[in-house]
Coordinates of C-alpha atoms in Angstrom, one line a residue:
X248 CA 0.0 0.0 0.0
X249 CA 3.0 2.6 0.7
X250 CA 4.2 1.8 -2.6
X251 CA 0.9 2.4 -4.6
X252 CA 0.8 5.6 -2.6
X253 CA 4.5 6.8 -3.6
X254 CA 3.4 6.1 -7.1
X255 CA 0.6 8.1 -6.6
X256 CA 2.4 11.1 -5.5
X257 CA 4.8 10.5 -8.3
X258 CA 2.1 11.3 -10.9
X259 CA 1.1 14.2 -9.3
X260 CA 4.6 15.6 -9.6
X261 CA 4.4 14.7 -13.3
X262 CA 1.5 16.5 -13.7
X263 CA 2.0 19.4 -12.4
X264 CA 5.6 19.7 -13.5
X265 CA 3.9 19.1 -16.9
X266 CA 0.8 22.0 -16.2
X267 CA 3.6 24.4 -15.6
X268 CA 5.6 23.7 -18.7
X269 CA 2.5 23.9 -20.5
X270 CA 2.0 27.4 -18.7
X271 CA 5.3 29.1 -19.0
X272 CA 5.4 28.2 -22.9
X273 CA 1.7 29.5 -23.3
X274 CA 2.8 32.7 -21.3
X275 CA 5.9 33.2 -23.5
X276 CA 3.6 33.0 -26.7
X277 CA 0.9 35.2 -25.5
X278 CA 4.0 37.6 -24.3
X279 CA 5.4 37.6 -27.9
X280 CA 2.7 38.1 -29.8
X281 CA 1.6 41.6 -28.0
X282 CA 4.9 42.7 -27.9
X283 CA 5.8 46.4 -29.4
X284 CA 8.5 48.3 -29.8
X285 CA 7.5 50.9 -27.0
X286 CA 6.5 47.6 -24.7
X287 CA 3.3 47.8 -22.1
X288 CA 3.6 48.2 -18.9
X289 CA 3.1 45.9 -16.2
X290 CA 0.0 47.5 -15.2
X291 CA -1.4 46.9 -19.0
X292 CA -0.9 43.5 -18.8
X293 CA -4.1 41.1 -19.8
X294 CA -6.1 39.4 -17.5
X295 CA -5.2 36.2 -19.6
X296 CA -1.4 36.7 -18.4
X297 CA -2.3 37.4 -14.7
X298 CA -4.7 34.5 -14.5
X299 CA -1.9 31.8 -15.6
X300 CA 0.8 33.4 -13.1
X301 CA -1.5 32.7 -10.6
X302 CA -1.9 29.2 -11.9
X303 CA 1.8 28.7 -12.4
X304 CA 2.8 30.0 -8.9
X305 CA -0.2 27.4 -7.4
X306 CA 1.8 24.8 -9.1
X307 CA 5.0 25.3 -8.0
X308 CA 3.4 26.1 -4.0
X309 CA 1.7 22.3 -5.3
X310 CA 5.2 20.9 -6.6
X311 CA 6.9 21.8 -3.1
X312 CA 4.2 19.9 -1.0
X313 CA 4.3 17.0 -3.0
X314 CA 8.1 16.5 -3.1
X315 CA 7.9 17.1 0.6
X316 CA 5.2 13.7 1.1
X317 CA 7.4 11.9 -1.5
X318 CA 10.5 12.9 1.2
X319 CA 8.3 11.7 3.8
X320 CA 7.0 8.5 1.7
X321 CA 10.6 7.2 1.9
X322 CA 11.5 7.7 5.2
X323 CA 8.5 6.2 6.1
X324 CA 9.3 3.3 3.6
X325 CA 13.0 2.5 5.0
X326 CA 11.9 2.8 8.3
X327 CA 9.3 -0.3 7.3
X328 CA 11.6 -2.3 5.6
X329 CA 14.0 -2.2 8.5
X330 CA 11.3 -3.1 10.7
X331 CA 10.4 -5.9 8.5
X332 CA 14.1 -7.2 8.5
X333 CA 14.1 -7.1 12.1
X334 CA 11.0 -9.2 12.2
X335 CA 12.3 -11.4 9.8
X336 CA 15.4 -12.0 11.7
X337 CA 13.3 -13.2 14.6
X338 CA 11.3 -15.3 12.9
X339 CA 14.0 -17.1 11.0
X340 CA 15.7 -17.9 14.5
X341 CA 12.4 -19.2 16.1
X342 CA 12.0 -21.4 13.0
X343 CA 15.7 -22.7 13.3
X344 CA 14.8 -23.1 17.1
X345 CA 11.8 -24.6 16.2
X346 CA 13.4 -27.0 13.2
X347 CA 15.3 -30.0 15.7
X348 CA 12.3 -30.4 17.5
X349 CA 9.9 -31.1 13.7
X350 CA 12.7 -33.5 12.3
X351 CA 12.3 -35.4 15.6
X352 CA 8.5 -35.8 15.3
X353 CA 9.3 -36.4 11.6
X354 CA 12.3 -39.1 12.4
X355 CA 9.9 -40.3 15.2
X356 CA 7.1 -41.3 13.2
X357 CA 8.5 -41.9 10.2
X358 CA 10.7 -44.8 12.0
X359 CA 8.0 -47.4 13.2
X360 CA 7.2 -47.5 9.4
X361 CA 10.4 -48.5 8.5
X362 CA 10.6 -51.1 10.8
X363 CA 7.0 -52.2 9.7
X364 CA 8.4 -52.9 6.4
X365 CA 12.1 -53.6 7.1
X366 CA 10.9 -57.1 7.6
X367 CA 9.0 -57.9 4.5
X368 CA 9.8 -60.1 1.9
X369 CA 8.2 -57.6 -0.8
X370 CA 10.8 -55.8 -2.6
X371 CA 8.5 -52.5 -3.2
X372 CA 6.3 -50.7 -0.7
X373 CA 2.6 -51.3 -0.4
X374 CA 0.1 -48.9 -1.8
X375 CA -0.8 -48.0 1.2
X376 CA 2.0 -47.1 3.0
X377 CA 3.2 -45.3 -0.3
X378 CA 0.0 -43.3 0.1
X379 CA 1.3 -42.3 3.9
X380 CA 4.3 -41.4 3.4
X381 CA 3.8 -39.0 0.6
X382 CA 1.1 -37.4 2.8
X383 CA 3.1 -37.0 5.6
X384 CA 5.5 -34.7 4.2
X385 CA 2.5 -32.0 3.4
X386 CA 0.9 -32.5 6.6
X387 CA 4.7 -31.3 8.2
X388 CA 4.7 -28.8 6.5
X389 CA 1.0 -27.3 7.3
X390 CA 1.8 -28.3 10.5
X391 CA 5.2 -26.4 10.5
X392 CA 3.2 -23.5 9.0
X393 CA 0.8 -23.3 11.7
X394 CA 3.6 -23.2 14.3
X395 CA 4.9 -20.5 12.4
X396 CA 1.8 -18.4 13.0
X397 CA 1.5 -19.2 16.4
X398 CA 4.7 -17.9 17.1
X399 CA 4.5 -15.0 15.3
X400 CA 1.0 -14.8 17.4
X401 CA 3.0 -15.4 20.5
X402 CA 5.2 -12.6 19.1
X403 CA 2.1 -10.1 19.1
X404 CA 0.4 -10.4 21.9
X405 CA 3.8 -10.4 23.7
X406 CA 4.3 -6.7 22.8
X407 CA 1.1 -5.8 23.1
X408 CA 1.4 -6.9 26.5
X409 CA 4.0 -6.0 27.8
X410 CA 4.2 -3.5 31.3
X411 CA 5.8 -0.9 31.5
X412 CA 7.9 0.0 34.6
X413 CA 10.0 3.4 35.4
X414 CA 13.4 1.2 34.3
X415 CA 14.4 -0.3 31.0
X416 CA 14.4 -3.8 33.2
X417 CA 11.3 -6.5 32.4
X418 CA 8.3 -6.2 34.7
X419 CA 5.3 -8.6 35.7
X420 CA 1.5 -8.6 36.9
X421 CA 0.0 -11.5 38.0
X422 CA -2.2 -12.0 40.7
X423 CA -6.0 -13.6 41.2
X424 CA -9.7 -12.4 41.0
X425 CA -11.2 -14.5 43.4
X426 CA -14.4 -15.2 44.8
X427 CA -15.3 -16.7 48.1
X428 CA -19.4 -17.8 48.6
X429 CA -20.1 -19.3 52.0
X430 CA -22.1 -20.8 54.3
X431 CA -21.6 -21.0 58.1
X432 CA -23.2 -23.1 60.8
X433 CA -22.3 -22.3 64.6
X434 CA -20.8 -19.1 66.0
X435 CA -17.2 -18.5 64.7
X436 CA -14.7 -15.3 64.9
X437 CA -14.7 -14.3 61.0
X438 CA -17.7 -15.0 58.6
X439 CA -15.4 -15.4 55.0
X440 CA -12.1 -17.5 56.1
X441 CA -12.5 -18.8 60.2
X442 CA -10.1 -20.1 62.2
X443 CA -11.6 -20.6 65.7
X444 CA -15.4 -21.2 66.4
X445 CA -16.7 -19.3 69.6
X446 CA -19.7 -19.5 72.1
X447 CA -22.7 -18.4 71.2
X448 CA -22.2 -15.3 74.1
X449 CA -19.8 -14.2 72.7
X450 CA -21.4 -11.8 71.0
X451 CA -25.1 -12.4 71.7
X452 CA -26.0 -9.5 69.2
X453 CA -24.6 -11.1 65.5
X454 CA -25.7 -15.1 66.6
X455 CA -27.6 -16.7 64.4
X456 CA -27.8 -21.0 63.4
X457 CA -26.5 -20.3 59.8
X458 CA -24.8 -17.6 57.7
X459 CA -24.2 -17.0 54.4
X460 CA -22.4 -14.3 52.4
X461 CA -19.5 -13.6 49.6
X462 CA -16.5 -11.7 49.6
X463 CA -14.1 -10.8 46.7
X464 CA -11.5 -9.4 49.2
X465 CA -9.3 -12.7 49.3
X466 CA -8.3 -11.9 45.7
X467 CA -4.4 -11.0 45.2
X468 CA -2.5 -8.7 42.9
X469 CA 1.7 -9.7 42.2
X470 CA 4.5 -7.3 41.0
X471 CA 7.6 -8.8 40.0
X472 CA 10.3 -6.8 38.6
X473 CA 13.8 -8.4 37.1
X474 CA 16.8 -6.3 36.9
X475 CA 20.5 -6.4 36.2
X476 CA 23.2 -8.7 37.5
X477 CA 24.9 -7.2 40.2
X478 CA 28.4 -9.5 41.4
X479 CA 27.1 -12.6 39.3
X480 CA 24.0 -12.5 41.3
X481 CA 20.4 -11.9 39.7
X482 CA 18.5 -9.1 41.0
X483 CA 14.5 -9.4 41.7
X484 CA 11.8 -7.7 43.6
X485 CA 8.5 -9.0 44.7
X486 CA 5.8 -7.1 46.2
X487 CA 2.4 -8.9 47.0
X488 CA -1.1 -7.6 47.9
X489 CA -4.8 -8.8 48.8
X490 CA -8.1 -6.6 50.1
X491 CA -8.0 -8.4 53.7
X492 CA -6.8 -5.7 55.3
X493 CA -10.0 -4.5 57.0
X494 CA -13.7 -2.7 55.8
X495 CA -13.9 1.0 55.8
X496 CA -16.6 2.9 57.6
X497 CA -19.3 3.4 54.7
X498 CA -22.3 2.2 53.5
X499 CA -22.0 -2.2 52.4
X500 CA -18.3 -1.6 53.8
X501 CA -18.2 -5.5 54.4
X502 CA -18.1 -5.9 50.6
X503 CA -15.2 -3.2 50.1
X504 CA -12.2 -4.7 51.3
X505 CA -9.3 -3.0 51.9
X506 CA -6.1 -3.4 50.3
X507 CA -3.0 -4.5 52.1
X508 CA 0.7 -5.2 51.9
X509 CA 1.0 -8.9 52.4
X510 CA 4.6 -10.2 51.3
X511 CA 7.3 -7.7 49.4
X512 CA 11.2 -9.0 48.9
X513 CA 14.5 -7.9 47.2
X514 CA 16.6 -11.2 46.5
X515 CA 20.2 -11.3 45.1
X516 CA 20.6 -15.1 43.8
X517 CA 23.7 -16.8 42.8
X518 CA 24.1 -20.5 41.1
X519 CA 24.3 -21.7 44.8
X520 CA 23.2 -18.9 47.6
X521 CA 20.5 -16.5 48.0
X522 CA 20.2 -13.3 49.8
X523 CA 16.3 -12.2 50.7
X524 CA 15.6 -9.1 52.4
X525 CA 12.2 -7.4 52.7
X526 CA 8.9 -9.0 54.6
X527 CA 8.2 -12.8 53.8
X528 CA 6.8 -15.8 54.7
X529 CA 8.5 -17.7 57.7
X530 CA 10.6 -19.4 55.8
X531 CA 11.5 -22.2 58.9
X532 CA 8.0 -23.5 57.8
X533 CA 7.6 -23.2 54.2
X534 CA 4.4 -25.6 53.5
X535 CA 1.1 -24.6 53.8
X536 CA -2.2 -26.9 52.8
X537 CA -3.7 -26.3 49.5
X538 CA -6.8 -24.6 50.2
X539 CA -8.7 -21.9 47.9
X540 CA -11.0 -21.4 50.7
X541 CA -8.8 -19.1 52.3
X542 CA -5.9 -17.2 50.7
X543 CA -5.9 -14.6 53.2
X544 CA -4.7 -16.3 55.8
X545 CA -2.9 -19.8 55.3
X546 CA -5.4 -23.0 55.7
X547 CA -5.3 -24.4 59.4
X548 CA -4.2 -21.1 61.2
X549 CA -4.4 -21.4 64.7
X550 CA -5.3 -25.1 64.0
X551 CA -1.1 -26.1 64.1
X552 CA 0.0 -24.3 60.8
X553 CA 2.1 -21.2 61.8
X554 CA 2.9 -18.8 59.9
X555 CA 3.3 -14.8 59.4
X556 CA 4.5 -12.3 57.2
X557 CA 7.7 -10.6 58.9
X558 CA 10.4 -8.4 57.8
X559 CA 13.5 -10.7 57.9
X560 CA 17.0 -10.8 55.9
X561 CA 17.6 -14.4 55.0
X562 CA 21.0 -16.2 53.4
X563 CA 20.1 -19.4 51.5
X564 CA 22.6 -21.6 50.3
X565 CA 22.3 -24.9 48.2
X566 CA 25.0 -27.5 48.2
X567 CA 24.5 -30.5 45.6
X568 CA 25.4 -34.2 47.2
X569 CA 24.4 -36.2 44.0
X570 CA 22.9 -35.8 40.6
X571 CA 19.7 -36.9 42.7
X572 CA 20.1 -35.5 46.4
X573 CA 20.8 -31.8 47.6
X574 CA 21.1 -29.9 50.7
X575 CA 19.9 -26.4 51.8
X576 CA 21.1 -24.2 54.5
X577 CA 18.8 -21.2 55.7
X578 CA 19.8 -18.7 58.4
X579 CA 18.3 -15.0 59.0
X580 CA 17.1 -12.7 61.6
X581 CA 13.5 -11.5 61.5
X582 CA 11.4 -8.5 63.3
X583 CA 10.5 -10.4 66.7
X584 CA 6.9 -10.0 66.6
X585 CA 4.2 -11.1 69.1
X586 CA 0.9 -11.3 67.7
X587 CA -0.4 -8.1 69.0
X588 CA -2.7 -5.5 67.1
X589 CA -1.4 -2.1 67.2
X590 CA -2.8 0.2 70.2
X591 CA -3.0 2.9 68.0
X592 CA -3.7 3.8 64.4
X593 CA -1.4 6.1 62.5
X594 CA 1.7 5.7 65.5
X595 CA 3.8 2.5 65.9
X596 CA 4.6 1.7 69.2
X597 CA 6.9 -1.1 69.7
X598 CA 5.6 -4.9 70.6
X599 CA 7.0 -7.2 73.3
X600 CA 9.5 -8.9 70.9
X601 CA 11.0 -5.9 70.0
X602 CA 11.2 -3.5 73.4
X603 CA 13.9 -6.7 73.8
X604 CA 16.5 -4.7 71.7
X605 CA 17.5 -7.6 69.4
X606 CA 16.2 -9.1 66.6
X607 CA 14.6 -13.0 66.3
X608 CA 16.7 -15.8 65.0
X609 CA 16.0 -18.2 62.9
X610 CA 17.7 -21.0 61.0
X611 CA 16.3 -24.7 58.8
X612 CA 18.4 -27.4 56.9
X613 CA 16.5 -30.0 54.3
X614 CA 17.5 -32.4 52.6
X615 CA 15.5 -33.1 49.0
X616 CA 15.9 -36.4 47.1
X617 CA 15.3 -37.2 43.5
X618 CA 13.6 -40.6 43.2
X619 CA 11.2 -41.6 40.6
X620 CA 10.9 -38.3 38.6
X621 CA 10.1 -37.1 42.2
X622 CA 11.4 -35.0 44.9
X623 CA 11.5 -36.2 48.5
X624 CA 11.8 -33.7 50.7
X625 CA 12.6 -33.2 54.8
X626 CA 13.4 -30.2 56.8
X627 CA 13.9 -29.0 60.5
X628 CA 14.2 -25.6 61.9
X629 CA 14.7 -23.3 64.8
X630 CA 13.3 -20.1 65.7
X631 CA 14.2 -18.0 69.2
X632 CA 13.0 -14.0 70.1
X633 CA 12.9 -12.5 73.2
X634 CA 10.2 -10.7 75.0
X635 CA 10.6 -7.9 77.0
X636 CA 7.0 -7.4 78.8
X637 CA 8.1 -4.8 81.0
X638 CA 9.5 -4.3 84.6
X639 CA 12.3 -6.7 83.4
X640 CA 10.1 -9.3 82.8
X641 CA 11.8 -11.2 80.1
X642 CA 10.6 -14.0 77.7
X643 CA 12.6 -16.4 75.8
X644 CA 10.4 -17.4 72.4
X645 CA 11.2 -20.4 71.3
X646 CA 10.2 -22.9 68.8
X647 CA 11.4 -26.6 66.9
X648 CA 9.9 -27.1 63.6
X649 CA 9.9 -29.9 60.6
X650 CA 8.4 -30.2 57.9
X651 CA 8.5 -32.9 55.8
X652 CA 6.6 -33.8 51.3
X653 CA 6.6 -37.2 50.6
X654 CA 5.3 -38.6 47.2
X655 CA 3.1 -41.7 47.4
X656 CA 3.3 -42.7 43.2
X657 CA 2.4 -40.2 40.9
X658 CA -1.7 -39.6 42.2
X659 CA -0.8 -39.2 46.0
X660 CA 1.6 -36.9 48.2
X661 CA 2.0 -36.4 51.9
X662 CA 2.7 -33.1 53.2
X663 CA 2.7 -32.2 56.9
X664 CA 4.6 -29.1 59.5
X665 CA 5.1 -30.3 62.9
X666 CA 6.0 -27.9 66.3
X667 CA 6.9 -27.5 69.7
X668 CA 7.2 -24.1 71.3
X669 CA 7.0 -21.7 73.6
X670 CA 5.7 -18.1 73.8
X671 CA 5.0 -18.3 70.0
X672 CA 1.5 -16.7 69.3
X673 CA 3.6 -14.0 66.6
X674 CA 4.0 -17.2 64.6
X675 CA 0.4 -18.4 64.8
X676 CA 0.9 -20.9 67.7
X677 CA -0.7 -21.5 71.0
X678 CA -3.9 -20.7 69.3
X679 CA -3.0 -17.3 69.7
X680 CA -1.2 -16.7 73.5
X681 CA 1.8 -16.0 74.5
X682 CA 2.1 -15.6 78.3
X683 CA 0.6 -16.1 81.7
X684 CA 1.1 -14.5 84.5
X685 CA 2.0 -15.7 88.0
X686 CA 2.3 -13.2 90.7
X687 CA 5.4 -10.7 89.9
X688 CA 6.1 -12.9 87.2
X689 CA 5.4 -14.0 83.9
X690 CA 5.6 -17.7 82.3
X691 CA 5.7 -18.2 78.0
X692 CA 3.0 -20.6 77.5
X693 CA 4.5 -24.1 76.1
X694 CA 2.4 -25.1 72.5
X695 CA 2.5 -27.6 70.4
X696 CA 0.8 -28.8 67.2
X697 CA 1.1 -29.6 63.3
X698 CA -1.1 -30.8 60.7
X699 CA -0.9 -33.2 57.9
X700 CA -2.1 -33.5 54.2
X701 CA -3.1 -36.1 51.5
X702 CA -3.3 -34.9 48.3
X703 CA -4.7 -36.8 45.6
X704 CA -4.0 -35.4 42.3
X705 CA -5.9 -38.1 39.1
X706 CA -5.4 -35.6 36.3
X707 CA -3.3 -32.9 36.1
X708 CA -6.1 -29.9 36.4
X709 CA -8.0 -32.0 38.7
X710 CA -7.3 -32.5 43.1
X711 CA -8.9 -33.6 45.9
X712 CA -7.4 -33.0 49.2
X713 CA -8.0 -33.7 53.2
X714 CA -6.0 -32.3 55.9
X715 CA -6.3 -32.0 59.4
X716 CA -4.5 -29.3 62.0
X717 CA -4.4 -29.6 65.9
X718 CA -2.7 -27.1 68.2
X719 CA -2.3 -27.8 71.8
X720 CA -1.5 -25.3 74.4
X721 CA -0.6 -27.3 77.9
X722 CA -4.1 -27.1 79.8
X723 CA -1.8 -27.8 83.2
X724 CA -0.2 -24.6 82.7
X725 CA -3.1 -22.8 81.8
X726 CA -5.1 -24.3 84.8
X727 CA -1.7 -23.1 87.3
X728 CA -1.4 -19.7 86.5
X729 CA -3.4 -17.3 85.5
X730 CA -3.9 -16.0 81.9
X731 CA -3.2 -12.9 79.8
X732 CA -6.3 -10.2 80.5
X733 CA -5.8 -9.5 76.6
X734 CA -7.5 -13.3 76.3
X735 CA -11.2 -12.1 76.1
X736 CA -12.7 -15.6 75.6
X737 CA -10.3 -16.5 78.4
X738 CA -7.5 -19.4 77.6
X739 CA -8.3 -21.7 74.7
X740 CA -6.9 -25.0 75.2
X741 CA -7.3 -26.8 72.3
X742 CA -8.4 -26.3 68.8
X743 CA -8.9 -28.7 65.9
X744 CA -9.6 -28.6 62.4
X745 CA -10.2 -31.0 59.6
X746 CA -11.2 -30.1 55.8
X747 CA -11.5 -31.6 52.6
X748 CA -12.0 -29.6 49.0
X749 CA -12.0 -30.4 45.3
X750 CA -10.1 -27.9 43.4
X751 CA -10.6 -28.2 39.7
X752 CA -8.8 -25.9 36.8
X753 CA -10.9 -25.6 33.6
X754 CA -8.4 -23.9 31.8
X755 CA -5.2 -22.9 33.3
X756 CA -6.6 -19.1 34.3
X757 CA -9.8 -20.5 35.6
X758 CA -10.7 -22.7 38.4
X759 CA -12.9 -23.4 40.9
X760 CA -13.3 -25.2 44.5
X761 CA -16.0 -26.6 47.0
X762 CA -14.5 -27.0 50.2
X763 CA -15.7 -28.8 53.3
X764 CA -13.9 -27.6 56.6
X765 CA -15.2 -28.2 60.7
X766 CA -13.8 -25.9 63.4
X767 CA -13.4 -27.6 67.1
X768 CA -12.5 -25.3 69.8
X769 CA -12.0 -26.0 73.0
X770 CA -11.6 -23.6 76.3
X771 CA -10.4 -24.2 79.4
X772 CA -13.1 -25.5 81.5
X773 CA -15.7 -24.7 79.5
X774 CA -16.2 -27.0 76.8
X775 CA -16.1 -26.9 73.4
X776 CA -17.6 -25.1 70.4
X777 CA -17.8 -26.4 67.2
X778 CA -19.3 -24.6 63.8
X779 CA -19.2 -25.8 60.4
X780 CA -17.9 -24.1 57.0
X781 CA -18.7 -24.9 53.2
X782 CA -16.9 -22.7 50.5
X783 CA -17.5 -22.3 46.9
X784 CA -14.6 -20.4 45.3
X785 CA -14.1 -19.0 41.7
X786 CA -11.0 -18.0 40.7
X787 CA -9.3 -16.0 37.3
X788 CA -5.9 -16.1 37.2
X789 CA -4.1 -13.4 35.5

């Protein structure tokens, strides 16, 4: 099309080149024929002459624009055929890329016909199989075309796509729109993802049997950015959000979420060592069950599973033992949090943890082996902070963890986190306490709990799970001393929780999930309360 256009323009310069020859020759005639000896002047001139200067100085203001376009035409024009080079180029080194992998597939199912016939006693092929193999070498080739335009597809939508980020460094979004439809039976402490089912008095005015509702605020939103090499090491960033983070005061608040910073992370990684620095997972217990259910905080919290979100600076390094076995080493300090909610809103005060003066410490080794196209995979950890409650009322925090994925074939794997602690309710343990008082003194409550997984996995969109999560505070201790005024409910002294949920992925940015889950919760002396929770989730993944 550029090239019928410059053509275009070329015939109008012709023209009017040719209109103005055709001018200046008539004006020389009509100029020779009236000339006299005494000559006019310009002001006798006839209104024939003034009427084709007009004309030929149009022409000329019409030559100058159209050479202009025509200049403009052919920059345009090598600027496309560079571009079309470029493309070329590209696409020439995705075929070549693409060229071992379709004389495989050709070797590959050209040989069992070979060795169909090697064995005949006929000297000439069949028919038949003279028939196939002439047809093969079209179908390779329409099949080699449509690759082509799926990659140049690929190609497309790749820069169409792509983010753009303050730096000339490669940046993603990703994330999940996900909704959560429920249905509660019994009294429990939060309506869309609950941990701990409560007594009916405990809030006498918002008791009912059964209730139901949606929320939208479990869904997430991921930034990853990837930037240079620094020392040999890759350099990424990682910042991760969800709308758990509360309801503001306005009308159908409950459905308006708030957004909030869950996990964000610089990381420096070499071939065998890692530094992380920013606010993460705990990384002493990396597993958590697969659940859809509840994204906003981990499956089983308070029910075993700890976990938190602390600001931490990590070293990882990996040492390989065998072509099939390797070893990881993990040591950091972390933020020694306590499970506390802020006494005010807008000033940070510090928590117990941290009126100590010195970080938490925390370290885990695992050992992962290759067998079966599988990895095995076993881990145990440490974790110690200390507590300064005031009038030098100390607090060692302590806690031993393991965690351990085992595959059973290729439909089942085991997973399952295991603790024993003290003082640990800033990891999720001890059901939420901490302390208890005795006298002038103060005494870390001693926890323990875990939980366990069987995941059953038939197709490879398609997985049915059932886990169950305990944790155990010591009842003894809470029946000697007395416990924490903060503990409204007073102390809870056991809580268990078994689910099961189908998760099944239609495509691989949709999916959806039922999921079946009972809350037990026991307090000291009192009995226990139990509630039931079904889920329906349905997630787009982006």
């Amino acid at each position: 099309m550029r090239g019928h256009g410059c053509q275009k323009i070329r015939l109008k310069i012709c023209a009017a080149v040719g209109a103005l020859f055709l001018c200046s020759v008539v004006v020389r005639g009509q100029e020779g024929r009236r000339a006299a000896p005494s000559g006019p002047s310009p002001s006798e001139a006839t209104p024939e002459i003034r009427v084709l200067a007009d004309m030929i100085r149009d022409l000329q203001t019409q030559v100058q624009t159209l050479s202009t376009q025509l200049s403009e035409v052919r920059t345009e024009e090598l600027h496309t055929s560079q571009e079309a080079r470029e493309l070329r180029s590209e696409l020439d080194l995705a075929k070549a890329r693409m060229l071992p992998a379709v004389n495989a597939a050709a070797n590959s199912s050209a040989a069992p016909l070979s060795q169909d016939f090697s064995s005949s006693s006929k000297p000439t092929l069949p028919a038949a199989a003279v028939s196939m193999q002439n047809q093969a070498v079209p179908d390779r080739a329409a099949k080699s075309e449509e690759d082509e335009q799926l990659i140049d597809g690929k190609l497309n939508d790749l820069y169409q796509t792509k983010v753009e980020s303050g730096s000339k460094y490669r940046l993603r979004l990703s994330g999940i729109v996900l909704l959560n439809m429920y249905d509660n039976r019994g009294t429990v402490d939060n309506q869309d993802f609950p941990q701990i089912a409560e007594s009916p008095q405990s809030n006498p005015q918002y008791v009912s049997p059964s209730t139901f509702g949606g929320t939208l605020r479990q869904s997430q939103i991921r930034l990853q950015a990837f930037g240079p090499d620094i020392g040999g090491a890759r350099t990424s960033a990682d910042l991760h959000f969800d709308f758990a983070g509360g309801f503001p005061s306005n009308w159908n608040g409950v459905a308006m979420g708030e957004m909030r910073m869950r996990t964000g992370v610089i990381r420096l990684d070499w071939p065998n060592t890692s530094i992380v620095a920013g606010q993460d997972r705990l990384f002493f217990v990396p597993l958590a069950p697969t659940s859809l259910a509840t994204l906003a905080t981990p499956a089983l919290s308070y029910a075993g599973n700890l976990w938190g979100w602390t600001p931490q600076v990590r070293v990882e390094h990996r040492v390989t033992l065998s072509e099939s076995s390797n070893f990881t080493f993990q040591a950091g300090i972390l933020d020694s949090l306590t499970g506390d909610n802020p006494t005010e809103q807008y000033n940070r005060y510090p928590s117990w943890g941290e009126m100590s003066g010195q970080p938490a410490y925390a370290t885990r080794v695992s050992l992962t082996h290759r067998a079966f196209g599988q990895n095995f995979t076993v881990g145990v950890g440490g974790y110690y902070g200390r507590q300064n409650w005031g009038f030098s009322m100390n607090v060692d925090g302590w806690a031993g963890t393991m965690d351990v994925t085992l595959p059973l074939g290729k439909l089942f794997e085991f997973t399952g986190e295991f603790y024993r602690g003290r003082a640990v309710a800033g990891l999720g343990g001890g059901i939420g306490q901490s302390v208890l008082f005795t006298g002038s003194t103060i005494k870390g409550l001693d926890s323990m709990g875990g939980w366990a997984q069987l995941k059953f996995k038939p197709k490879a969109n398609l997985e049915i799970n059932g886990a169950i999560g305990l944790d155990n505070p010591f009842a003894s201790e809470l029946r000697r001393y007395n416990p924490n005024p903060t503990y409204i409910m007073g102390p809870y002294s056991r809580n268990l929780s078994p689910l099961v949920n189908f998760i099944y992925q239609v495509r691989s940015d949709v999916l959806f999930s039922t999921e079946y889950r009972r809350l037990q919760t026991t307090l000291l002396n009192l009995g226990s309360n139990n509630a039931n929770h079904i889920n329906f989730s349905l997630g787009y993944i982006f």
